[in-house]
Amino acid sequence: MALGAKNIFTHLNYIQKRKHASPTLLELINASQKMVYKVKKSGNDDLLAPYDVLKLSQLADQRASYEIQTGAWYAEIAMYLYHPQKFIGGFYARDDSFRTRIDDCEHFLSGLINYYNYTYRQA
């Protein structure tokens, strides 16, 4: 638990400043939030004392919003493609020539679904 906490909390500034849609970072934040919940539930709150847990929660909100804004194929973006109807509702990697791959879509969906489930359903 101590190693997991150190891993995420030493990378929060990097994740916060990241200007690309990186769905694996949202997945990391989701897993970290679940870990923090389990640490608190197990009575080991002292492991989290040196860390800003609120910042982790705020960063989850920020990254989820950023992923949707910069990685989702909206109609207004897809209309410039040859077959826009194939792309609407999917996800892309802007920093890689607007590439759309199944694993990118899987990571986006995994991150956003887990974010929703944890944030609004309290895992």
CSV table of N, CA and C in Angstrom, one decimal:
chain,number,residue,atom,x,y,z
A,1,MET,N,0.8,-1.2,0.0
A,1,MET,CA,0.0,0.0,0.0
A,1,MET,C,0.9,1.3,0.0
A,2,ALA,N,1.9,1.2,0.8
A,2,ALA,CA,2.8,2.4,0.8
A,2,ALA,C,3.5,2.6,-0.5
A,3,LEU,N,3.9,1.6,-1.2
A,3,LEU,CA,4.5,1.7,-2.5
A,3,LEU,C,3.5,2.2,-3.5
A,4,GLY,N,2.3,1.7,-3.5
A,4,GLY,CA,1.3,2.2,-4.4
A,4,GLY,C,1.0,3.7,-4.2
A,5,ALA,N,0.9,4.1,-2.9
A,5,ALA,CA,0.6,5.5,-2.6
A,5,ALA,C,1.7,6.4,-3.1
A,6,LYS,N,3.0,6.0,-2.9
A,6,LYS,CA,4.1,6.8,-3.3
A,6,LYS,C,4.2,6.9,-4.8
A,7,ASN,N,3.8,5.8,-5.5
A,7,ASN,CA,3.9,5.8,-7.0
A,7,ASN,C,2.9,6.8,-7.6
A,8,ILE,N,1.7,6.9,-7.1
A,8,ILE,CA,0.8,7.8,-7.7
A,8,ILE,C,1.0,9.3,-7.3
A,9,PHE,N,1.3,9.4,-6.0
A,9,PHE,CA,1.4,10.8,-5.5
A,9,PHE,C,2.6,11.5,-5.9
A,10,THR,N,3.7,10.8,-6.3
A,10,THR,CA,4.9,11.4,-6.8
A,10,THR,C,4.7,11.8,-8.3
A,11,HIS,N,3.6,11.3,-8.9
A,11,HIS,CA,3.4,11.6,-10.4
A,11,HIS,C,2.2,12.6,-10.6
A,12,LEU,N,1.6,13.1,-9.6
A,12,LEU,CA,0.4,13.9,-9.7
A,12,LEU,C,0.7,15.2,-10.6
A,13,ASN,N,1.8,15.8,-10.3
A,13,ASN,CA,2.1,17.1,-11.1
A,13,ASN,C,2.3,16.7,-12.6
A,14,TYR,N,3.0,15.6,-12.9
A,14,TYR,CA,3.2,15.2,-14.3
A,14,TYR,C,1.9,15.0,-14.9
A,15,ILE,N,1.0,14.3,-14.2
A,15,ILE,CA,-0.3,13.9,-14.8
A,15,ILE,C,-1.1,15.2,-15.0
A,16,GLN,N,-1.1,16.1,-14.1
A,16,GLN,CA,-1.8,17.3,-14.1
A,16,GLN,C,-1.4,18.2,-15.3
A,17,LYS,N,-0.1,18.2,-15.6
A,17,LYS,CA,0.4,19.1,-16.7
A,17,LYS,C,0.4,18.5,-18.0
A,18,ARG,N,0.1,17.2,-18.1
A,18,ARG,CA,0.1,16.4,-19.4
A,18,ARG,C,-1.0,17.0,-20.3
A,19,LYS,N,-0.5,17.5,-21.5
A,19,LYS,CA,-1.4,18.1,-22.5
A,19,LYS,C,-1.9,17.2,-23.6
A,20,HIS,N,-1.7,16.0,-23.5
A,20,HIS,CA,-2.3,15.0,-24.5
A,20,HIS,C,-3.3,14.1,-23.8
A,21,ALA,N,-4.2,13.7,-24.6
A,21,ALA,CA,-5.2,12.7,-24.1
A,21,ALA,C,-4.4,11.4,-23.8
A,22,SER,N,-4.3,11.1,-22.6
A,22,SER,CA,-3.6,9.9,-22.2
A,22,SER,C,-4.5,9.0,-21.3
A,23,PRO,N,-5.3,8.2,-22.0
A,23,PRO,CA,-6.3,7.5,-21.2
A,23,PRO,C,-5.7,6.5,-20.2
A,24,THR,N,-4.5,6.1,-20.4
A,24,THR,CA,-3.9,5.2,-19.4
A,24,THR,C,-3.7,5.9,-18.0
A,25,LEU,N,-3.5,7.2,-18.1
A,25,LEU,CA,-3.3,8.0,-16.9
A,25,LEU,C,-4.6,8.1,-16.1
A,26,LEU,N,-5.7,8.2,-16.8
A,26,LEU,CA,-7.0,8.2,-16.1
A,26,LEU,C,-7.2,6.8,-15.5
A,27,GLU,N,-6.8,5.8,-16.2
A,27,GLU,CA,-6.9,4.4,-15.6
A,27,GLU,C,-6.1,4.3,-14.3
A,28,LEU,N,-4.9,4.9,-14.3
A,28,LEU,CA,-4.0,4.9,-13.2
A,28,LEU,C,-4.6,5.6,-12.0
A,29,ILE,N,-5.2,6.8,-12.3
A,29,ILE,CA,-5.9,7.6,-11.3
A,29,ILE,C,-7.0,6.8,-10.7
A,30,ASN,N,-7.8,6.1,-11.5
A,30,ASN,CA,-8.9,5.3,-11.0
A,30,ASN,C,-8.5,4.2,-10.1
A,31,ALA,N,-7.4,3.5,-10.5
A,31,ALA,CA,-6.9,2.4,-9.7
A,31,ALA,C,-6.4,3.0,-8.4
A,32,SER,N,-5.8,4.2,-8.4
A,32,SER,CA,-5.2,4.8,-7.2
A,32,SER,C,-6.3,5.2,-6.3
A,33,GLN,N,-7.4,5.7,-6.8
A,33,GLN,CA,-8.5,6.1,-5.9
A,33,GLN,C,-9.1,4.9,-5.2
A,34,LYS,N,-9.2,3.8,-6.0
A,34,LYS,CA,-9.7,2.6,-5.3
A,34,LYS,C,-8.7,2.1,-4.2
A,35,MET,N,-7.4,2.3,-4.5
A,35,MET,CA,-6.4,1.9,-3.5
A,35,MET,C,-6.5,2.7,-2.3
A,36,VAL,N,-6.7,4.0,-2.5
A,36,VAL,CA,-6.8,5.0,-1.3
A,36,VAL,C,-8.1,4.6,-0.5
A,37,TYR,N,-9.2,4.3,-1.2
A,37,TYR,CA,-10.4,3.8,-0.5
A,37,TYR,C,-10.1,2.6,0.4
A,38,LYS,N,-9.4,1.6,-0.2
A,38,LYS,CA,-9.1,0.4,0.5
A,38,LYS,C,-8.1,0.6,1.7
A,39,VAL,N,-7.2,1.6,1.5
A,39,VAL,CA,-6.2,1.9,2.6
A,39,VAL,C,-7.0,2.5,3.8
A,40,LYS,N,-7.9,3.4,3.4
A,40,LYS,CA,-8.7,4.0,4.5
A,40,LYS,C,-9.6,3.0,5.2
A,41,LYS,N,-10.2,2.1,4.4
A,41,LYS,CA,-11.1,1.1,4.9
A,41,LYS,C,-10.4,0.1,5.8
A,42,SER,N,-9.1,-0.1,5.5
A,42,SER,CA,-8.3,-1.1,6.3
A,42,SER,C,-7.8,-0.5,7.6
A,43,GLY,N,-8.0,0.8,7.8
A,43,GLY,CA,-7.5,1.5,9.0
A,43,GLY,C,-6.0,1.9,8.9
A,44,ASN,N,-5.5,2.0,7.7
A,44,ASN,CA,-4.1,2.4,7.6
A,44,ASN,C,-3.9,3.8,7.0
A,45,ASP,N,-4.8,4.7,7.6
A,45,ASP,CA,-4.8,6.1,7.1
A,45,ASP,C,-3.4,6.8,7.3
A,46,ASP,N,-2.6,6.3,8.2
A,46,ASP,CA,-1.3,6.9,8.4
A,46,ASP,C,-0.4,6.8,7.2
A,47,LEU,N,-0.7,5.8,6.3
A,47,LEU,CA,0.1,5.7,5.0
A,47,LEU,C,-0.2,6.9,4.1
A,48,LEU,N,-1.4,7.5,4.2
A,48,LEU,CA,-1.8,8.6,3.3
A,48,LEU,C,-1.5,10.0,3.9
A,49,ALA,N,-1.0,10.0,5.2
A,49,ALA,CA,-0.8,11.3,5.8
A,49,ALA,C,0.1,12.3,5.1
A,50,PRO,N,1.2,11.8,4.4
A,50,PRO,CA,2.0,12.8,3.7
A,50,PRO,C,1.5,13.2,2.4
A,51,TYR,N,0.3,12.7,1.9
A,51,TYR,CA,-0.1,13.0,0.6
A,51,TYR,C,-1.4,13.8,0.5
A,52,ASP,N,-1.6,14.4,-0.6
A,52,ASP,CA,-2.8,15.3,-0.8
A,52,ASP,C,-3.9,14.4,-1.5
A,53,VAL,N,-4.7,13.8,-0.8
A,53,VAL,CA,-5.7,12.9,-1.3
A,53,VAL,C,-6.8,13.7,-2.1
A,54,LEU,N,-7.1,14.9,-1.6
A,54,LEU,CA,-8.1,15.7,-2.3
A,54,LEU,C,-7.6,16.1,-3.7
A,55,LYS,N,-6.3,16.3,-3.8
A,55,LYS,CA,-5.8,16.6,-5.2
A,55,LYS,C,-6.0,15.5,-6.1
A,56,LEU,N,-5.8,14.2,-5.6
A,56,LEU,CA,-6.0,13.1,-6.5
A,56,LEU,C,-7.5,13.0,-7.0
A,57,SER,N,-8.4,13.3,-6.1
A,57,SER,CA,-9.8,13.3,-6.6
A,57,SER,C,-10.1,14.5,-7.6
A,58,GLN,N,-9.5,15.6,-7.3
A,58,GLN,CA,-9.7,16.7,-8.3
A,58,GLN,C,-9.0,16.4,-9.6
A,59,LEU,N,-7.9,15.8,-9.6
A,59,LEU,CA,-7.2,15.4,-10.8
A,59,LEU,C,-8.0,14.4,-11.6
A,60,ALA,N,-8.7,13.5,-10.9
A,60,ALA,CA,-9.6,12.5,-11.6
A,60,ALA,C,-10.6,13.3,-12.4
A,61,ASP,N,-11.3,14.3,-11.8
A,61,ASP,CA,-12.3,15.1,-12.5
A,61,ASP,C,-11.7,15.8,-13.7
A,62,GLN,N,-10.5,16.4,-13.5
A,62,GLN,CA,-9.8,17.2,-14.5
A,62,GLN,C,-9.5,16.3,-15.7
A,63,ARG,N,-8.9,15.1,-15.4
A,63,ARG,CA,-8.4,14.2,-16.5
A,63,ARG,C,-9.6,13.6,-17.3
A,64,ALA,N,-10.7,13.3,-16.6
A,64,ALA,CA,-11.9,12.7,-17.3
A,64,ALA,C,-12.4,13.8,-18.2
A,65,SER,N,-12.6,15.0,-17.8
A,65,SER,CA,-13.1,16.0,-18.6
A,65,SER,C,-12.1,16.3,-19.8
A,66,TYR,N,-10.8,16.3,-19.6
A,66,TYR,CA,-9.9,16.5,-20.6
A,66,TYR,C,-9.9,15.4,-21.6
A,67,GLU,N,-10.0,14.2,-21.2
A,67,GLU,CA,-10.0,13.0,-22.1
A,67,GLU,C,-11.2,13.2,-23.1
A,68,ILE,N,-12.4,13.6,-22.6
A,68,ILE,CA,-13.5,13.7,-23.4
A,68,ILE,C,-13.4,14.9,-24.4
A,69,GLN,N,-12.8,16.0,-23.9
A,69,GLN,CA,-12.7,17.2,-24.7
A,69,GLN,C,-11.7,17.0,-25.8
A,70,THR,N,-10.6,16.3,-25.6
A,70,THR,CA,-9.5,16.2,-26.6
A,70,THR,C,-9.3,14.8,-27.2
A,71,GLY,N,-10.2,13.9,-26.9
A,71,GLY,CA,-10.0,12.6,-27.5
A,71,GLY,C,-11.2,11.9,-28.1
A,72,ALA,N,-12.4,12.6,-28.0
A,72,ALA,CA,-13.6,12.0,-28.5
A,72,ALA,C,-13.9,12.5,-29.9
A,73,TRP,N,-14.4,11.6,-30.7
A,73,TRP,CA,-14.7,12.0,-32.1
A,73,TRP,C,-16.1,12.7,-32.0
A,74,TYR,N,-16.2,14.0,-32.0
A,74,TYR,CA,-17.4,14.7,-32.1
A,74,TYR,C,-17.7,14.9,-33.6
A,75,ALA,N,-19.0,15.1,-33.9
A,75,ALA,CA,-19.4,15.2,-35.3
A,75,ALA,C,-18.7,16.4,-36.0
A,76,GLU,N,-18.4,17.5,-35.2
A,76,GLU,CA,-17.8,18.7,-35.7
A,76,GLU,C,-16.3,18.4,-36.1
A,77,ILE,N,-15.7,17.4,-35.5
A,77,ILE,CA,-14.3,17.0,-35.9
A,77,ILE,C,-14.4,15.9,-37.0
A,78,ALA,N,-15.2,15.0,-36.8
A,78,ALA,CA,-15.3,13.8,-37.8
A,78,ALA,C,-15.8,14.3,-39.2
A,79,MET,N,-16.5,15.4,-39.3
A,79,MET,CA,-17.0,15.8,-40.6
A,79,MET,C,-15.9,16.0,-41.6
A,80,TYR,N,-14.7,16.2,-41.2
A,80,TYR,CA,-13.6,16.4,-42.1
A,80,TYR,C,-13.0,15.1,-42.7
A,81,LEU,N,-13.5,14.0,-42.2
A,81,LEU,CA,-13.0,12.7,-42.7
A,81,LEU,C,-13.8,12.2,-43.8
A,82,TYR,N,-13.3,11.2,-44.5
A,82,TYR,CA,-14.0,10.6,-45.7
A,82,TYR,C,-15.3,9.9,-45.3
A,83,HIS,N,-15.3,9.1,-44.2
A,83,HIS,CA,-16.5,8.5,-43.7
A,83,HIS,C,-16.8,8.9,-42.3
A,84,PRO,N,-17.3,10.1,-42.0
A,84,PRO,CA,-17.4,10.6,-40.7
A,84,PRO,C,-18.3,9.7,-39.8
A,85,GLN,N,-19.3,9.1,-40.3
A,85,GLN,CA,-20.2,8.3,-39.5
A,85,GLN,C,-19.5,7.1,-38.9
A,86,LYS,N,-18.4,6.6,-39.4
A,86,LYS,CA,-17.6,5.5,-38.8
A,86,LYS,C,-16.9,5.9,-37.6
A,87,PHE,N,-16.7,7.2,-37.4
A,87,PHE,CA,-15.8,7.7,-36.3
A,87,PHE,C,-16.6,8.3,-35.1
A,88,ILE,N,-17.8,8.9,-35.4
A,88,ILE,CA,-18.5,9.6,-34.4
A,88,ILE,C,-18.8,8.6,-33.2
A,89,GLY,N,-18.5,9.1,-32.0
A,89,GLY,CA,-18.7,8.3,-30.8
A,89,GLY,C,-17.4,7.5,-30.4
A,90,GLY,N,-16.4,7.5,-31.3
A,90,GLY,CA,-15.2,6.8,-30.9
A,90,GLY,C,-14.2,7.8,-30.3
A,91,PHE,N,-12.9,7.3,-30.2
A,91,PHE,CA,-11.9,8.1,-29.6
A,91,PHE,C,-10.6,8.0,-30.5
A,92,TYR,N,-9.8,9.0,-30.3
A,92,TYR,CA,-8.6,9.1,-31.1
A,92,TYR,C,-7.4,9.7,-30.3
A,93,ALA,N,-6.2,9.5,-30.8
A,93,ALA,CA,-5.0,10.0,-30.3
A,93,ALA,C,-4.6,11.2,-31.1
A,94,ARG,N,-4.9,12.4,-30.7
A,94,ARG,CA,-4.6,13.6,-31.4
A,94,ARG,C,-3.1,13.8,-31.7
A,95,ASP,N,-2.3,13.4,-30.7
A,95,ASP,CA,-0.8,13.6,-30.9
A,95,ASP,C,-0.2,12.5,-31.8
A,96,ASP,N,-1.0,11.6,-32.4
A,96,ASP,CA,-0.5,10.6,-33.3
A,96,ASP,C,-1.4,10.6,-34.5
A,97,SER,N,-1.5,11.8,-35.2
A,97,SER,CA,-2.2,11.9,-36.4
A,97,SER,C,-3.6,11.5,-36.4
A,98,PHE,N,-4.3,11.8,-35.3
A,98,PHE,CA,-5.7,11.4,-35.1
A,98,PHE,C,-6.0,9.9,-35.3
A,99,ARG,N,-5.0,9.2,-34.9
A,99,ARG,CA,-5.1,7.7,-35.0
A,99,ARG,C,-6.3,7.2,-34.1
A,100,THR,N,-7.0,6.2,-34.7
A,100,THR,CA,-8.1,5.5,-33.9
A,100,THR,C,-7.7,4.0,-34.0
A,101,ARG,N,-7.5,3.5,-32.8
A,101,ARG,CA,-7.2,2.0,-32.8
A,101,ARG,C,-8.1,1.4,-31.7
A,102,ILE,N,-8.3,0.1,-31.8
A,102,ILE,CA,-9.2,-0.5,-30.8
A,102,ILE,C,-8.6,-0.4,-29.4
A,103,ASP,N,-7.3,-0.5,-29.2
A,103,ASP,CA,-6.8,-0.4,-27.9
A,103,ASP,C,-6.9,1.0,-27.3
A,104,ASP,N,-6.8,2.0,-28.2
A,104,ASP,CA,-7.0,3.4,-27.7
A,104,ASP,C,-8.5,3.5,-27.2
A,105,CYS,N,-9.4,3.0,-28.0
A,105,CYS,CA,-10.8,3.1,-27.6
A,105,CYS,C,-11.1,2.3,-26.3
A,106,GLU,N,-10.4,1.2,-26.1
A,106,GLU,CA,-10.6,0.4,-24.9
A,106,GLU,C,-10.1,1.1,-23.7
A,107,HIS,N,-8.9,1.8,-23.8
A,107,HIS,CA,-8.4,2.5,-22.7
A,107,HIS,C,-9.2,3.7,-22.4
A,108,PHE,N,-9.7,4.4,-23.4
A,108,PHE,CA,-10.6,5.6,-23.1
A,108,PHE,C,-11.9,5.1,-22.4
A,109,LEU,N,-12.5,4.1,-22.9
A,109,LEU,CA,-13.7,3.6,-22.3
A,109,LEU,C,-13.5,3.1,-20.9
A,110,SER,N,-12.4,2.3,-20.7
A,110,SER,CA,-12.1,1.7,-19.4
A,110,SER,C,-11.9,2.9,-18.4
A,111,GLY,N,-11.2,3.9,-18.8
A,111,GLY,CA,-10.9,5.0,-17.9
A,111,GLY,C,-12.2,5.8,-17.5
A,112,LEU,N,-13.0,6.1,-18.6
A,112,LEU,CA,-14.2,6.9,-18.3
A,112,LEU,C,-15.3,6.1,-17.6
A,113,ILE,N,-15.4,4.8,-17.9
A,113,ILE,CA,-16.4,4.0,-17.2
A,113,ILE,C,-16.1,3.8,-15.8
A,114,ASN,N,-14.8,3.5,-15.5
A,114,ASN,CA,-14.4,3.4,-14.1
A,114,ASN,C,-14.4,4.7,-13.4
A,115,TYR,N,-14.1,5.8,-14.0
A,115,TYR,CA,-14.3,7.1,-13.4
A,115,TYR,C,-15.7,7.3,-13.0
A,116,TYR,N,-16.6,7.1,-13.9
A,116,TYR,CA,-18.0,7.3,-13.7
A,116,TYR,C,-18.5,6.4,-12.5
A,117,ASN,N,-18.1,5.1,-12.6
A,117,ASN,CA,-18.5,4.1,-11.5
A,117,ASN,C,-18.0,4.5,-10.2
A,118,TYR,N,-16.8,5.0,-10.1
A,118,TYR,CA,-16.2,5.3,-8.8
A,118,TYR,C,-16.7,6.6,-8.3
A,119,THR,N,-16.8,7.6,-9.2
A,119,THR,CA,-17.2,8.9,-8.8
A,119,THR,C,-18.7,9.0,-8.4
A,120,TYR,N,-19.5,8.4,-9.2
A,120,TYR,CA,-21.0,8.5,-9.0
A,120,TYR,C,-21.7,7.3,-8.4
A,121,ARG,N,-20.9,6.3,-8.2
A,121,ARG,CA,-21.5,5.1,-7.6
A,121,ARG,C,-20.7,4.7,-6.3
A,122,GLN,N,-19.6,5.4,-6.1
A,122,GLN,CA,-18.8,5.1,-4.9
A,122,GLN,C,-18.5,3.6,-4.7
A,123,ALA,N,-17.5,3.2,-5.6
A,123,ALA,CA,-17.1,1.8,-5.6
A,123,ALA,C,-17.0,1.2,-4.2
